[in-house]
Coordinates of C-alpha atoms in Angstrom, one line a residue:
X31 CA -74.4 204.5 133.5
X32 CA -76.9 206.5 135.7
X33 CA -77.4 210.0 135.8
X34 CA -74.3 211.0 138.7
X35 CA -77.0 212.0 141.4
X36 CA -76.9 210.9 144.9
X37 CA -79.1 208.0 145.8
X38 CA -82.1 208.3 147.9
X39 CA -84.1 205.7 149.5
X40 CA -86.5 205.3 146.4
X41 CA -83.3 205.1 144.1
X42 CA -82.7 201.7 146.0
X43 CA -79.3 201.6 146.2
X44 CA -76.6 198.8 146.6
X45 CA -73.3 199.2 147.8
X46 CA -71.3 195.9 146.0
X47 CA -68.3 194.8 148.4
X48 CA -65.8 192.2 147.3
X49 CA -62.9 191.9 149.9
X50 CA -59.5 189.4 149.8
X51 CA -57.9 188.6 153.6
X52 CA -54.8 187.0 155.1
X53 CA -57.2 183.7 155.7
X54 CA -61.1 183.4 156.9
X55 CA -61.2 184.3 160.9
X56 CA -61.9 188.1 161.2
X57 CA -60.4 188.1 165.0
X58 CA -57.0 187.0 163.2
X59 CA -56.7 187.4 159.5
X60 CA -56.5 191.0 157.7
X61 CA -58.3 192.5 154.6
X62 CA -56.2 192.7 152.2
X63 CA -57.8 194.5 149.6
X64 CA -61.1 195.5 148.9
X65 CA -63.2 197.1 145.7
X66 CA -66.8 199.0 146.1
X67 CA -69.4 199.2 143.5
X68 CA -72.7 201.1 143.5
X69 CA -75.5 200.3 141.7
X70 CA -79.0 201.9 142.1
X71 CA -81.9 199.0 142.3
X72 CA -82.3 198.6 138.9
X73 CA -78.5 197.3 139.2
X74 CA -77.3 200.5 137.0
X75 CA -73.8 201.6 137.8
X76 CA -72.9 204.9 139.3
X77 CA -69.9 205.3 138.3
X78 CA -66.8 202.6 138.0
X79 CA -66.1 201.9 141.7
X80 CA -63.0 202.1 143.4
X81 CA -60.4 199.3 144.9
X82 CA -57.7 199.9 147.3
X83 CA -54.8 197.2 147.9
X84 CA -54.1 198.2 151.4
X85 CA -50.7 198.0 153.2
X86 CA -49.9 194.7 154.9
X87 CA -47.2 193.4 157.2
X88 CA -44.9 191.0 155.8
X89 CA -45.3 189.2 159.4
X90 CA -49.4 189.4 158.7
X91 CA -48.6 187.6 155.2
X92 CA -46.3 185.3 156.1
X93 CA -48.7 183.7 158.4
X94 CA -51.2 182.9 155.9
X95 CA -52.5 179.7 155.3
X96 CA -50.8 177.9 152.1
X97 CA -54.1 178.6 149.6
X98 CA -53.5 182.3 150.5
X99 CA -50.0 182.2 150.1
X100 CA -50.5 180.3 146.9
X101 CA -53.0 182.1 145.2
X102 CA -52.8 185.9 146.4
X103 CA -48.7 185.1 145.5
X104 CA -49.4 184.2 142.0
X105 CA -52.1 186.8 141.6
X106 CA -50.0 189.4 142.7
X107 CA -51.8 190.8 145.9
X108 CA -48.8 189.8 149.0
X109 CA -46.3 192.1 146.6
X110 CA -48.9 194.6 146.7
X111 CA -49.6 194.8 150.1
X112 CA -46.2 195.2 150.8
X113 CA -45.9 197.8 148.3
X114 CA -49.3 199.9 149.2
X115 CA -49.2 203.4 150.5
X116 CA -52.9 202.7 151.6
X117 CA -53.2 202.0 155.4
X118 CA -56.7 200.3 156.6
X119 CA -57.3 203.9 158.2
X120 CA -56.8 205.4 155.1
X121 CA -58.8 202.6 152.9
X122 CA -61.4 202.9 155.5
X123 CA -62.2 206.6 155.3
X124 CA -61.9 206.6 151.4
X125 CA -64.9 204.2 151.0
X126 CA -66.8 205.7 153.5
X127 CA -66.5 209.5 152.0
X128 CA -67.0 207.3 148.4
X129 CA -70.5 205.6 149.9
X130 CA -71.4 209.1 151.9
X131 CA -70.8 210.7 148.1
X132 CA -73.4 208.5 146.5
X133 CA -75.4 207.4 149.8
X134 CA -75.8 210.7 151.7
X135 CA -77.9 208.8 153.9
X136 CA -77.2 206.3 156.8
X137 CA -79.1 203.2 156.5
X138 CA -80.2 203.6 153.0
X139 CA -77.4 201.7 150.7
X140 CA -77.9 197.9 151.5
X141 CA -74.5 195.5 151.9
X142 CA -74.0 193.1 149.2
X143 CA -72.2 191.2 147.5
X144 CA -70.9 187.5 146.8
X145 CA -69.4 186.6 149.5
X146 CA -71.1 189.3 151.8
X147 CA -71.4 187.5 155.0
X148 CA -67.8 186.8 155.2
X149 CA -66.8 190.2 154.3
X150 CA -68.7 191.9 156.5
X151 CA -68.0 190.2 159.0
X152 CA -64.0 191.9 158.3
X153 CA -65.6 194.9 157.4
X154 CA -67.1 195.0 161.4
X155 CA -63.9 194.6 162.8
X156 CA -61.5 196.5 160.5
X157 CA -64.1 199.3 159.4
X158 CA -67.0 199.1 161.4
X159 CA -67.5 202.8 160.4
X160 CA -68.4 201.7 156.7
X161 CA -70.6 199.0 158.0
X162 CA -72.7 201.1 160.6
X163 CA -73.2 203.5 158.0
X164 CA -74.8 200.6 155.3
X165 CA -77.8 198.3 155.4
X166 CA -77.7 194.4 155.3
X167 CA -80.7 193.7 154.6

């Protein structure tokens, strides 16, 4: 792993997002759960990241479609939800003190990930404070 220093603009860094949701429409689905990695630009790891199930509704889960239900019932992630201390207030200022930590900076750390578009598009509605502090591109 890199040397734990904060990341400047040379350093190049990436903040690594990977989020699960109720279903795909970010005016009426949830996150779920989300999990941060930073990487500098040579794609060396800070440190190991952090991931936060966060609390869910069982009225929010319930009305998931059935590959939701299916597939975040068998992983274990509904049960979780349920059983999370973590509220999205809470999740949301945890990643963004996290980021701040390693990303002093506002603007610097770009947005990726796999699935990026999707989740930032969550990310904007349910913690637009992470996303106005990052880059996308």
């Amino acid at each position: 792993m890199a040397t734990p220093v904060p990341l400047n603009f040379q350093a190049g860094p990436i903040i690594w997002v990977d989020c699960e949701m109720t279903g795909l429409n970010p005016k009426t689905d949830k996150l779920l759960e989300i999990a941060v990695l930073i990487t500098n630009g040579n794609l060396e790891l800070v440190d190991d990241g952090l991931q936060f199930v966060i609390q869910a509704k069982k009225s929010a889960l319930d009305n998931m479609d059935e590959w939701c239900k299916t597939h975040h019932g068998q992983s274990g992630l509904t049960q979780a939800c349920l059983a999370s201390p973590h509220t999205r207030d809470y999740v949301s200022n945890a990643v963004l003190q996290y980021i701040k930590r390693w990303v002093p900076e506002r603007h610097t750390g770009v947005l990726a990930g796999n699935s990026v578009h999707v989740d930032r598009m969550f990310l904007s509605v349910e913690m637009p404070e992470v996303v106005d502090w990052l880059h996308y591109r």
